[in-house]
Amino acid sequence: MMYMVAEGNLPMVQMLHEKHKVSLTLGYMWGITLLDFAAGKRAPP
Amino acid sequence: MGACCTSPAPVAPNADVTDPPNRNGVPPFTTTASGGKGSKGSKPTPASTQDNQGRHWAENSANKKRAAKAPWQMKTDASAPKPSTDACEPCNDQGFDFAQTFPMFVMKMKTFMELKTMRSHEDMLAEGKVFEWTPSMGRVWFMSHQWTSFSHPDPAAEQLTVAQKLVKTIMDGKARSIFATEEEWQGYITREANRFLNFPELTAEQLAEDATKGYVWLDYASVPQASEAEEQRANAIDSIPYYVDHALVFLALVPRVEHKDLPGVFCDYKSWQSRGWCRLETQVHELRLSTNLEGEIMPGVGKIDVPRRPLIVHSADYATTYDLFDNFYMNWQRKNSVFTGEFACCRLGHKRTAGTLHAGSKAADKGGTIPCDKGRIKPLVRALWERKIAHMKTQHPMLQWMLLWRWVTHTELLMSENAEDDGSADDPALSTLEDIITKYNIGDDVWFGVVPRPPFKPGTHRSAEPLTPCSPLALPVPGRPSHVKGSVFLGAPLLHTVGAQGVVARLQGGPTLGNRAQRPDARVVRQMDGARKPKPTNLTLTVTVALTLVLSLTLSRTSPERSSRCP
């Protein structure tokens, strides 16, 4: 999850979360509260 | 064809007079009709030339039909670099060098300091002031900058003066004074303030010696400027990775200077950052390889060093930088990729008309279109990323765990041609969890940063035993259905993450989840246990840690799920 958040790969984040029930909080490992999403890599849905 | 070709940036009214080449006898950036620099009627107004800030030297190449040669190819045959078979020994870097298709001409720093103005390669070569650099010479200062006029890179010697004064300050051992804050100074000398990586710190004295005994690579003096040297310039462009890769210092010379032929237009850090070719140089620098050093950063993990941070020179007494961490988290975004940068070819709509692009060359009068620089250099940039990742995969699993993912996650992002997030930078190779595991080489050893069972062989260090809910590390997580169901894949990401935290926590000296997990092959953790015996005086902490471990183990062993499912 962390890597997919870092990639800004929303489809894979969704796949991990919805299909594999992976917690989105694991993405926090990448940065400061999903900073890269906030910074424009990928807007959360 | 890249996005630039389908939606070129607006072309300024006089943009056709702003593209390249500088060549002897024919002033570049001019129309044949206008008669050259300063010709009346050809001067654009400031309002119409906001995009026409200083050029990068590589855009002066007229030979754009040829695709850039990939400077490095991954080798899969027997001649491929043989990585170290021992994590403690320096890895074998053979095979990771970039191709050099045009020599790296440099001048002595002393020569640079005595220049009154930037002089062309031909002039300097004739006087013997530039010469071919060889690796044994070391200490090259690669200076990246923009041209501030159509005919000369720095007609008023403003950039040159700034660079000379700044280098003089460094030579005097006062490098600290050019940084406004202690944080930036620390960022420069440590590369990344990280107590685990612990790169060797630079000193002002060392920087002074590097400046005094150094060499300078500067585009105007190092790359042929003559009109008949188009092929050589193209070769020099292909060799940019080699030049930057072998430079000790990457210096961006970005003082605010008004463009002499574009009144009201200034070349500065912002415009330098916006240029695709300047971004390429920066990218090459960020994708340079680490080097192995003597010693260990932790038991079993060899010490490494990384290239120095960019030195961004804003004025004679003021420079800035950003450390690895800031670059990774803040700079590496789609909007900062090479291909979302500004290229003259795109702004011109890739149209070649008589007397415009490459005026004076044979190709100039044929009209038609010109290829996009982005397509030309794409193989080159892709090769940069592949090389960096391939090199990191030869390193110790702990280092891979700590560093490799930073580059792997950002490859597609920084190859993106669109600053907007339209999904085009999503890795097409990923569709399943297994794809992710494969891409990131996720094995227990890499994930947890533990030393694998000896002998360590790069590429084969993935655990042979799959992680299951009954694995020693598989901590019971109350309320987490993924674990209760016993799915390897559902629980693995969480468990891996918990384990990673545990190792880090251990290194920080705190109680660890990794220790709690009693992982049998967690040699690093165990060694850390031995190396970091609790201080006798810290009795309270010791008791707390012990109680925490006992309680944790008791809970994990008595978990209902575990008891019912595991032997």
Coordinates of C-alpha atoms in Angstrom, one line a residue:
Chain A
M1 CA 0.0 0.0 0.0
M2 CA 2.8 2.3 0.9
Y3 CA 4.5 1.8 -2.4
M4 CA 1.3 2.3 -4.4
V5 CA 0.6 5.5 -2.5
A6 CA 4.1 6.6 -3.3
E7 CA 3.6 5.8 -7.0
G8 CA 0.3 7.7 -6.9
N9 CA -1.2 4.7 -8.4
L10 CA -4.9 5.1 -7.5
P11 CA -6.2 2.0 -9.3
M12 CA -3.8 -0.2 -7.4
V13 CA -4.6 1.5 -4.1
Q14 CA -8.2 0.9 -4.7
M15 CA -7.5 -2.7 -5.6
L16 CA -5.5 -3.3 -2.5
H17 CA -8.1 -1.6 -0.3
E18 CA -11.3 -3.1 -1.9
K19 CA -10.1 -6.5 -2.9
H20 CA -7.6 -7.3 -0.2
K21 CA -9.0 -5.1 2.6
V22 CA -5.7 -3.4 3.1
S23 CA -6.0 -0.4 5.4
L24 CA -5.4 2.9 3.7
T25 CA -3.5 4.0 6.9
L26 CA -0.6 1.9 5.7
G27 CA 0.0 4.5 3.1
Y28 CA 1.0 6.9 5.8
M29 CA 4.3 5.2 6.0
W30 CA 5.1 6.9 2.7
G31 CA 4.9 10.4 3.9
I32 CA 3.1 12.9 5.9
T33 CA -0.6 12.1 5.7
L34 CA -0.4 11.2 2.1
L35 CA 1.4 14.3 1.3
D36 CA 2.0 13.4 -2.3
F37 CA -1.7 13.1 -2.9
A38 CA -2.2 16.5 -1.5
A39 CA 0.7 17.7 -3.6
G40 CA -0.8 16.7 -6.8
K41 CA 0.4 13.2 -7.6
R42 CA -3.1 11.8 -7.4
A43 CA -6.1 13.4 -5.9
P44 CA -7.9 11.0 -3.6
P45 CA -11.4 10.1 -4.8
Chain B
M1 CA 4.7 11.3 -30.0
G2 CA 4.6 13.1 -26.8
A3 CA 1.9 15.2 -25.4
C4 CA 3.9 18.2 -26.4
C5 CA 3.2 17.4 -30.0
T6 CA -0.5 17.2 -29.7
S7 CA -0.9 20.3 -27.6
P8 CA 2.1 22.6 -28.0
A9 CA 2.5 25.5 -25.7
P10 CA 1.3 28.8 -27.2
V11 CA 3.8 30.2 -29.6
A12 CA 4.9 33.7 -28.9
P13 CA 4.5 36.1 -31.9
N14 CA 8.2 36.2 -32.3
A15 CA 9.0 32.8 -31.2
D16 CA 10.4 31.8 -34.5
V17 CA 13.3 34.0 -33.9
T18 CA 14.1 32.5 -30.5
D19 CA 15.2 29.0 -31.2
P20 CA 18.7 28.0 -31.3
P21 CA 21.8 27.4 -32.6
N22 CA 24.7 29.4 -31.8
R23 CA 27.4 29.0 -34.5
N24 CA 30.3 30.9 -35.7
G25 CA 29.4 33.4 -38.4
V26 CA 25.7 33.1 -38.1
P27 CA 24.2 34.7 -35.0
P28 CA 21.8 32.2 -33.5
F29 CA 18.3 33.0 -32.6
T30 CA 17.9 35.3 -35.5
T31 CA 16.1 35.2 -38.7
T32 CA 18.0 35.4 -41.9
A33 CA 15.8 38.3 -42.8
S34 CA 16.3 40.2 -39.6
G35 CA 20.0 40.2 -40.0
G36 CA 20.8 39.1 -36.5
K37 CA 20.9 40.2 -33.0
G38 CA 19.6 43.6 -32.3
S39 CA 17.9 43.9 -35.6
K40 CA 15.0 46.3 -35.5
G41 CA 11.6 44.8 -35.8
S42 CA 12.7 41.5 -34.5
K43 CA 12.8 42.3 -30.9
P44 CA 9.9 40.8 -29.1
T45 CA 8.1 42.7 -26.4
P46 CA 8.4 41.4 -22.9
A47 CA 4.7 40.6 -22.8
S48 CA 5.0 38.3 -25.8
T49 CA 8.1 36.5 -24.6
Q50 CA 7.3 35.4 -21.2
D51 CA 8.1 31.8 -22.2
N52 CA 11.3 32.7 -24.0
Q53 CA 13.6 32.8 -21.1
G54 CA 17.2 31.7 -21.4
R55 CA 18.1 28.7 -23.5
H56 CA 19.9 25.6 -22.6
W57 CA 22.9 24.7 -24.6
A58 CA 21.6 21.4 -25.7
E59 CA 18.8 23.1 -27.6
N60 CA 21.5 24.5 -29.8
S61 CA 21.9 21.2 -31.5
A62 CA 20.5 21.2 -35.0
N63 CA 20.9 17.5 -35.5
K64 CA 17.6 16.6 -33.9
K65 CA 16.6 13.9 -36.3
R66 CA 18.8 11.4 -34.6
A67 CA 17.3 9.8 -31.5
A68 CA 19.5 10.0 -28.4
K69 CA 21.6 7.0 -27.8
A70 CA 20.8 5.3 -24.6
P71 CA 23.8 5.9 -22.5
W72 CA 23.5 2.7 -20.6
Q73 CA 21.9 -0.6 -21.4
M74 CA 21.0 -3.3 -19.0
K75 CA 23.2 -6.3 -19.6
T76 CA 21.7 -9.8 -19.3
D77 CA 24.5 -11.9 -20.7
A78 CA 27.6 -13.2 -19.2
S79 CA 29.3 -9.9 -19.5
A80 CA 26.8 -8.3 -17.1
P81 CA 28.3 -6.8 -14.0
K82 CA 28.8 -9.3 -11.3
P83 CA 27.4 -8.0 -8.1
S84 CA 29.0 -8.6 -4.8
T85 CA 28.5 -12.0 -3.3
D86 CA 29.2 -10.6 0.1
A87 CA 27.1 -7.8 1.4
C88 CA 30.0 -6.5 3.3
E89 CA 32.3 -6.1 0.4
P90 CA 32.0 -3.2 -2.0
C91 CA 29.8 -4.1 -4.9
N92 CA 31.3 -4.4 -8.3
D93 CA 30.2 -1.3 -10.2
Q94 CA 31.7 -2.4 -13.5
G95 CA 29.2 -2.1 -16.2
F96 CA 27.3 0.8 -14.7
D97 CA 29.2 3.5 -16.4
F98 CA 27.5 5.7 -19.0
A99 CA 28.6 5.9 -22.6
Q100 CA 30.7 8.8 -23.6
T101 CA 30.5 9.7 -27.2
F102 CA 32.2 13.1 -27.0
P103 CA 35.1 13.8 -24.6
M104 CA 34.5 15.7 -21.4
F105 CA 36.4 18.9 -21.9
V106 CA 37.2 20.8 -18.8
M107 CA 39.3 23.7 -17.7
K108 CA 41.2 24.2 -14.5
M109 CA 39.4 26.0 -11.8
K110 CA 42.3 28.5 -11.8
T111 CA 41.5 29.2 -15.5
F112 CA 37.9 29.6 -14.8
M113 CA 38.6 32.1 -12.0
E114 CA 40.7 34.2 -14.4
L115 CA 38.1 34.4 -17.1
K116 CA 36.7 37.8 -17.9
T117 CA 33.9 36.4 -20.0
M118 CA 32.7 33.0 -21.0
R119 CA 34.7 31.9 -24.1
S120 CA 33.9 29.4 -26.8
H121 CA 35.2 25.9 -26.9
E122 CA 37.1 26.6 -30.1
D123 CA 38.9 29.6 -28.6
M124 CA 39.7 27.9 -25.3
L125 CA 40.9 24.7 -27.1
A126 CA 43.2 26.7 -29.4
E127 CA 44.8 28.2 -26.4
G128 CA 45.0 24.9 -24.6
K129 CA 42.8 26.1 -21.8
V130 CA 40.3 23.2 -22.1
F131 CA 41.4 19.6 -22.3
E132 CA 40.0 16.2 -22.0
W133 CA 39.1 15.0 -18.6
T134 CA 40.0 11.5 -17.4
P135 CA 38.6 9.9 -14.2
S136 CA 41.9 10.0 -12.5
M137 CA 41.8 13.8 -12.5
G138 CA 38.6 13.8 -10.4
R139 CA 36.9 16.9 -8.9
V140 CA 34.8 18.3 -11.8
W141 CA 32.4 21.1 -11.1
F142 CA 29.6 20.7 -13.6
M143 CA 28.0 24.2 -14.1
S144 CA 24.5 24.3 -15.5
H145 CA 23.0 27.6 -16.6
Q146 CA 20.9 29.3 -19.1
W147 CA 22.0 31.5 -22.0
T148 CA 21.1 35.1 -21.3
S149 CA 21.4 36.3 -24.9
F150 CA 20.9 34.8 -28.3
S151 CA 24.5 35.0 -29.3
H152 CA 26.4 34.5 -26.1
P153 CA 25.7 32.6 -23.0
D154 CA 26.6 35.4 -20.6
P155 CA 27.3 38.6 -22.6
A156 CA 27.8 40.9 -19.5
A157 CA 29.6 38.2 -17.6
E158 CA 27.0 38.5 -14.8
Q159 CA 26.7 34.7 -14.3
L160 CA 30.4 34.2 -14.6
T161 CA 31.1 36.9 -11.9
V162 CA 28.6 35.4 -9.5
A163 CA 30.1 31.9 -10.0
Q164 CA 33.7 33.2 -9.5
K165 CA 32.9 35.1 -6.3
L166 CA 31.0 32.2 -4.9
V167 CA 33.8 29.7 -5.7
K168 CA 36.3 32.1 -4.1
T169 CA 34.3 32.1 -0.9
I170 CA 34.3 28.3 -0.9
M171 CA 38.1 28.3 -1.7
D172 CA 38.5 30.5 1.4
G173 CA 37.0 27.9 3.5
K174 CA 33.8 29.9 4.1
A175 CA 31.3 27.6 2.4
R176 CA 29.0 27.7 5.4
S177 CA 28.5 31.5 4.8
I178 CA 26.8 31.0 1.4
F179 CA 23.9 29.1 3.0
A180 CA 21.3 31.2 4.7
T181 CA 20.3 28.6 7.2
E182 CA 22.0 25.9 9.2
E183 CA 19.5 23.4 8.0
E184 CA 20.5 24.0 4.4
W185 CA 24.2 23.7 5.3
Q186 CA 23.5 20.5 7.1
G187 CA 21.5 19.3 4.1
Y188 CA 24.5 19.9 1.9
I189 CA 27.2 18.4 4.0
T190 CA 25.1 15.4 5.2
R191 CA 23.0 14.9 2.0
E192 CA 20.3 13.6 4.2
A193 CA 20.3 14.0 7.9
N194 CA 19.6 10.4 8.7
R195 CA 21.2 8.7 11.7
F196 CA 20.8 5.3 10.0
L197 CA 22.4 6.0 6.7
N198 CA 25.0 8.2 8.3
F199 CA 26.8 9.4 5.2
P200 CA 30.2 10.9 5.8
E201 CA 29.9 14.6 6.4
L202 CA 31.6 17.2 4.2
T203 CA 33.6 19.9 5.7
A204 CA 34.3 23.5 4.6
E205 CA 38.0 22.6 4.4
Q206 CA 37.3 19.7 2.1
L207 CA 35.1 21.9 -0.1
A208 CA 37.8 24.5 -0.3
E209 CA 40.3 21.9 -1.5
D210 CA 37.8 20.6 -4.0
A211 CA 37.4 24.1 -5.4
T212 CA 41.1 24.9 -5.5
K213 CA 42.1 21.7 -7.2
G214 CA 39.0 21.2 -9.2
Y215 CA 38.1 21.4 -12.9
V216 CA 35.1 23.1 -14.5
W217 CA 32.8 21.8 -17.2
L218 CA 30.9 24.7 -18.7
D219 CA 28.8 24.3 -21.9
Y220 CA 30.2 27.1 -24.0
A221 CA 33.8 26.1 -23.3
S222 CA 33.3 22.4 -23.2
V223 CA 31.0 21.7 -26.2
P224 CA 31.9 22.7 -29.8
Q225 CA 30.0 25.8 -31.0
A226 CA 30.9 25.8 -34.6
S227 CA 28.2 25.4 -37.2
E228 CA 30.0 22.4 -38.7
A229 CA 30.1 20.7 -35.3
E230 CA 26.5 19.6 -35.3
E231 CA 27.3 15.9 -35.0
Q232 CA 29.8 16.6 -32.2
R233 CA 27.1 18.6 -30.3
A234 CA 24.7 15.7 -30.7
N235 CA 27.3 13.4 -29.3
A236 CA 27.9 15.8 -26.4
I237 CA 24.2 15.7 -25.7
D238 CA 24.3 12.0 -25.6
S239 CA 27.2 12.3 -23.2
I240 CA 25.4 14.5 -20.7
P241 CA 24.8 11.5 -18.3
Y242 CA 28.5 10.8 -18.4
Y243 CA 29.5 14.4 -17.7
V244 CA 27.1 14.8 -14.8
D245 CA 27.8 11.3 -13.5
H246 CA 31.5 12.0 -13.2
A247 CA 31.2 15.5 -11.7
L248 CA 31.9 16.0 -8.1
V249 CA 29.8 19.1 -7.8
F250 CA 26.6 19.9 -9.6
L251 CA 26.3 23.7 -9.6
A252 CA 23.2 25.4 -11.0
L253 CA 24.1 29.0 -11.8
V254 CA 20.8 30.8 -11.6
P255 CA 21.3 34.5 -10.6
R256 CA 18.5 36.7 -11.7
V257 CA 19.8 38.2 -15.0
E258 CA 17.8 40.0 -17.6
H259 CA 17.9 38.5 -21.1
K260 CA 19.9 40.8 -23.3
D261 CA 17.7 40.3 -26.3
L262 CA 14.4 40.0 -24.5
P263 CA 14.0 43.1 -22.4
G264 CA 11.9 42.5 -19.3
V265 CA 12.6 38.7 -19.4
F266 CA 14.7 37.4 -16.7
C267 CA 16.7 34.2 -16.3
D268 CA 16.6 32.9 -12.8
Y269 CA 16.0 29.8 -10.7
K270 CA 12.4 29.6 -11.7
S271 CA 13.1 29.8 -15.4
W272 CA 16.1 27.4 -15.0
Q273 CA 13.8 24.9 -13.2
S274 CA 11.2 25.1 -16.0
R275 CA 13.6 24.1 -18.8
G276 CA 13.4 20.5 -19.8
W277 CA 17.0 20.3 -20.6
C278 CA 18.0 21.7 -17.2
R279 CA 15.7 19.2 -15.6
L280 CA 17.4 16.5 -17.5
E281 CA 20.8 17.5 -16.0
T282 CA 19.2 17.6 -12.6
Q283 CA 17.6 14.2 -13.2
V284 CA 20.9 12.7 -14.2
H285 CA 22.4 14.1 -11.0
E286 CA 19.7 12.7 -8.8
L287 CA 20.1 9.3 -10.5
R288 CA 23.8 9.0 -9.9
L289 CA 25.0 5.9 -8.1
S290 CA 26.1 5.4 -4.6
T291 CA 29.5 4.3 -3.7
N292 CA 30.6 1.7 -1.1
L293 CA 32.8 2.7 1.7
E294 CA 34.7 1.0 4.4
G295 CA 32.9 0.2 7.6
E296 CA 29.3 -0.6 8.4
I297 CA 26.2 1.5 9.1
M298 CA 24.8 -1.3 11.1
P299 CA 25.9 -4.9 11.7
G300 CA 26.4 -6.6 8.4
V301 CA 25.4 -3.7 6.3
G302 CA 28.2 -1.9 4.5
K303 CA 28.6 1.9 4.6
I304 CA 27.8 3.8 1.5
D305 CA 28.1 7.4 0.3
V306 CA 25.9 9.2 -2.1
P307 CA 26.6 12.1 -4.5
R308 CA 26.6 15.6 -3.2
R309 CA 23.5 17.7 -3.3
P310 CA 23.0 20.3 -6.0
L311 CA 24.5 23.7 -5.3
I312 CA 22.0 26.3 -6.5
V313 CA 23.7 29.6 -6.8
H314 CA 21.4 32.6 -6.6
S315 CA 24.0 35.2 -6.1
A316 CA 27.7 35.7 -5.3
D317 CA 27.1 35.1 -1.6
Y318 CA 23.9 33.0 -1.5
A319 CA 23.3 29.4 -2.5
T320 CA 20.6 26.9 -1.6
T321 CA 20.3 23.2 -1.7
Y322 CA 17.8 20.5 -0.7
D323 CA 18.7 17.2 0.9
L324 CA 17.8 13.8 -0.5
F325 CA 14.7 13.6 1.7
D326 CA 13.3 16.9 0.5
N327 CA 14.0 16.1 -3.1
F328 CA 12.3 12.8 -2.8
Y329 CA 9.2 14.0 -1.0
M330 CA 8.9 17.5 -2.4
N331 CA 10.5 17.7 -5.8
W332 CA 9.8 14.4 -7.4
Q333 CA 6.4 15.1 -8.7
R334 CA 4.9 14.8 -12.2
K335 CA 5.0 18.6 -12.6
N336 CA 8.8 18.4 -12.2
S337 CA 9.5 15.6 -14.6
V338 CA 11.9 16.2 -17.5
F339 CA 9.0 15.8 -19.9
T340 CA 6.7 18.3 -18.3
G341 CA 9.5 20.8 -18.6
E342 CA 9.6 23.5 -21.3
F343 CA 11.2 22.6 -24.6
A344 CA 11.6 25.1 -27.4
C345 CA 10.6 22.6 -30.0
C346 CA 7.3 22.2 -28.4
R347 CA 6.7 25.9 -28.0
L348 CA 7.4 26.3 -31.7
G349 CA 4.8 23.6 -32.5
H350 CA 7.6 21.5 -34.1
K351 CA 7.4 23.6 -37.2
R352 CA 10.5 24.4 -39.2
T353 CA 10.2 27.3 -41.6
A354 CA 12.9 28.8 -43.7
G355 CA 15.1 31.1 -41.7
T356 CA 13.9 30.1 -38.3
L357 CA 14.9 27.0 -36.5
H358 CA 18.6 26.2 -37.2
A359 CA 18.9 29.1 -39.5
G360 CA 21.9 28.8 -41.6
S361 CA 22.0 25.0 -41.6
K362 CA 21.2 22.9 -44.6
A363 CA 18.1 21.6 -42.9
A364 CA 16.8 25.0 -42.1
D365 CA 15.6 25.9 -45.5
K366 CA 13.6 22.8 -46.1
G367 CA 10.6 23.8 -44.0
G368 CA 8.5 21.1 -42.5
T369 CA 8.5 19.8 -39.0
I370 CA 11.1 19.1 -36.4
P371 CA 11.1 16.1 -34.1
C372 CA 10.3 16.7 -30.5
D373 CA 13.2 16.7 -28.1
K374 CA 11.2 14.8 -25.6
G375 CA 10.9 11.8 -27.9
R376 CA 14.6 12.1 -28.6
I377 CA 15.8 12.0 -25.1
K378 CA 13.2 9.6 -23.7
P379 CA 15.3 6.5 -24.1
L380 CA 18.1 8.3 -22.4
V381 CA 16.1 9.2 -19.3
R382 CA 14.5 5.7 -19.1
A383 CA 18.0 4.3 -19.2
L384 CA 19.0 6.5 -16.3
W385 CA 16.2 5.1 -14.1
E386 CA 16.9 1.5 -15.1
R387 CA 20.6 1.9 -14.3
K388 CA 19.9 3.4 -10.9
I389 CA 17.5 0.6 -10.0
A390 CA 19.7 -2.1 -11.4
H391 CA 22.6 -0.8 -9.3
M392 CA 20.6 -0.6 -6.1
K393 CA 19.4 -4.2 -6.6
T394 CA 23.0 -5.3 -6.3
Q395 CA 23.2 -3.8 -2.8
H396 CA 22.5 -5.2 0.6
P397 CA 18.9 -6.1 1.3
M398 CA 18.8 -3.6 4.1
L399 CA 19.9 -0.8 1.9
Q400 CA 17.3 -1.9 -0.7
W401 CA 14.7 -1.8 1.9
M402 CA 15.7 1.6 3.0
L403 CA 16.3 3.2 -0.4
L404 CA 15.4 1.2 -3.4
W405 CA 11.6 1.9 -3.3
R406 CA 12.2 5.6 -3.5
W407 CA 13.4 5.2 -7.1
V408 CA 11.1 2.4 -8.1
T409 CA 8.0 4.2 -7.0
H410 CA 9.0 7.3 -8.9
T411 CA 10.2 6.0 -12.2
E412 CA 6.9 6.3 -14.0
L413 CA 6.0 9.5 -12.3
L414 CA 9.1 11.2 -13.5
M415 CA 8.8 9.8 -17.0
S416 CA 5.4 11.4 -17.2
E417 CA 4.7 13.9 -20.0
N418 CA 1.6 15.3 -18.3
A419 CA 1.7 17.3 -15.1
E420 CA -2.0 16.5 -14.6
D421 CA -2.8 13.3 -13.0
D422 CA -4.6 11.5 -15.8
G423 CA -3.5 8.0 -15.0
S424 CA -1.0 7.9 -17.8
A425 CA 1.9 7.5 -15.4
D426 CA 0.3 4.5 -13.7
D427 CA 2.6 1.6 -14.2
P428 CA 0.9 -0.6 -16.9
A429 CA 2.7 -3.7 -15.5
L430 CA 0.7 -3.6 -12.3
S431 CA -2.7 -5.1 -12.0
T432 CA -2.5 -7.6 -9.1
L433 CA -0.9 -7.9 -5.7
E434 CA 1.6 -10.4 -7.1
D435 CA 2.7 -7.8 -9.6
I436 CA 3.5 -5.4 -6.8
I437 CA 5.4 -8.1 -5.0
T438 CA 7.4 -8.8 -8.1
K439 CA 8.1 -5.2 -8.9
Y440 CA 9.4 -4.4 -5.5
N441 CA 11.2 -7.6 -5.1
I442 CA 9.3 -8.1 -1.9
G443 CA 10.7 -10.9 0.1
D444 CA 10.9 -11.1 3.8
D445 CA 14.5 -10.3 3.8
V446 CA 14.2 -7.1 1.8
W447 CA 11.1 -6.0 3.6
F448 CA 12.4 -6.4 7.1
G449 CA 15.9 -5.3 6.4
V450 CA 17.3 -8.5 8.0
V451 CA 20.4 -10.2 6.8
P452 CA 19.3 -13.3 4.9
R453 CA 20.6 -16.7 5.6
P454 CA 24.1 -16.9 4.3
P455 CA 25.5 -17.0 1.7
F456 CA 23.8 -13.8 0.4
K457 CA 23.3 -13.9 -3.3
P458 CA 21.7 -10.8 -4.8
G459 CA 18.5 -11.7 -6.6
T460 CA 18.0 -14.9 -4.7
H461 CA 17.5 -13.6 -1.3
R462 CA 13.7 -13.9 -1.2
S463 CA 12.5 -16.2 1.5
A464 CA 11.8 -19.7 0.4
E465 CA 9.1 -20.0 3.0
P466 CA 5.9 -18.2 2.4
L467 CA 4.6 -16.0 5.2
T468 CA 1.6 -17.6 6.8
P469 CA -0.6 -16.7 9.7
C470 CA 1.3 -19.3 11.6
S471 CA 4.7 -17.8 10.8
P472 CA 6.5 -16.6 13.8
L473 CA 6.1 -13.1 12.6
A474 CA 2.4 -13.3 11.9
L475 CA 1.2 -11.3 14.8
P476 CA -2.4 -11.8 15.7
V477 CA -4.3 -8.6 15.0
P478 CA -7.6 -8.6 16.8
G479 CA -10.4 -7.6 14.6
R480 CA -8.5 -7.8 11.4
P481 CA -10.4 -10.3 9.3
S482 CA -7.5 -10.7 6.8
H483 CA -5.4 -12.4 9.4
V484 CA -8.2 -14.4 10.9
K485 CA -9.0 -15.8 7.4
G486 CA -5.4 -16.9 7.2
S487 CA -4.7 -15.3 3.8
V488 CA -1.1 -14.8 3.2
F489 CA -1.7 -11.8 0.9
L490 CA -4.2 -10.1 3.1
G491 CA -2.0 -10.1 6.1
A492 CA 1.3 -9.7 4.5
P493 CA 1.3 -6.0 3.8
L494 CA 0.3 -5.2 7.4
L495 CA 2.7 -7.7 8.9
H496 CA 5.5 -6.5 6.7
T497 CA 4.9 -3.0 7.7
V498 CA 4.7 -3.8 11.3
G499 CA 7.9 -5.7 11.0
A500 CA 9.6 -2.8 9.3
Q501 CA 8.5 -0.5 12.0
G502 CA 9.8 -2.9 14.5
V503 CA 13.3 -3.0 13.0
V504 CA 13.4 0.8 12.9
A505 CA 12.1 1.0 16.4
R506 CA 14.9 -1.4 17.4
L507 CA 17.5 0.8 15.8
Q508 CA 16.1 3.7 17.6
G509 CA 16.6 1.9 20.8
G510 CA 13.0 1.3 21.8
P511 CA 11.1 -1.9 22.3
T512 CA 10.5 -3.6 19.1
L513 CA 7.8 -5.5 17.4
G514 CA 10.4 -7.3 15.4
N515 CA 11.9 -8.6 18.6
R516 CA 8.5 -9.4 19.9
A517 CA 7.9 -11.4 16.7
Q518 CA 10.9 -13.6 17.6
R519 CA 11.8 -13.8 14.0
P520 CA 14.3 -16.7 13.7
D521 CA 16.3 -15.1 11.0
A522 CA 16.3 -11.6 12.2
R523 CA 20.0 -11.5 12.6
V524 CA 20.2 -7.7 12.5
V525 CA 17.8 -7.4 15.4
R526 CA 19.6 -10.0 17.4
Q527 CA 22.9 -8.3 16.7
M528 CA 21.5 -5.0 17.6
D529 CA 20.4 -6.6 20.9
G530 CA 23.9 -7.6 21.5
A531 CA 25.4 -4.3 20.4
R532 CA 22.9 -2.2 22.4
K533 CA 22.8 -3.6 25.8
P534 CA 20.6 -1.5 28.0
K535 CA 22.3 1.0 30.1
P536 CA 22.5 -0.2 33.7
T537 CA 21.4 3.2 34.9
N538 CA 18.3 3.1 32.9
L539 CA 16.6 0.6 35.1
T540 CA 13.1 1.9 34.5
L541 CA 13.4 1.6 30.7
T542 CA 14.8 -1.9 31.0
V543 CA 12.0 -3.1 33.2
T544 CA 9.4 -1.5 30.9
V545 CA 10.9 -3.1 27.8
A546 CA 11.1 -6.5 29.5
L547 CA 7.5 -6.3 30.7
T548 CA 6.3 -5.2 27.3
L549 CA 8.0 -8.1 25.6
V550 CA 6.8 -10.7 28.0
L551 CA 3.2 -9.4 27.8
S552 CA 3.3 -9.2 24.1
L553 CA 4.7 -12.7 23.7
T554 CA 2.1 -14.0 26.1
L555 CA -0.7 -12.4 24.2
S556 CA 0.5 -13.6 20.9
R557 CA 1.0 -17.2 22.0
T558 CA -2.4 -17.3 23.6
S559 CA -4.3 -15.8 20.7
P560 CA -7.5 -17.8 20.2
E561 CA -7.0 -17.7 16.4
R562 CA -3.5 -18.9 16.6
S563 CA -4.2 -21.6 19.2
S564 CA -6.9 -23.1 17.1
R565 CA -5.1 -22.9 13.8
C566 CA -1.4 -23.4 14.5
P567 CA 0.4 -26.4 15.9

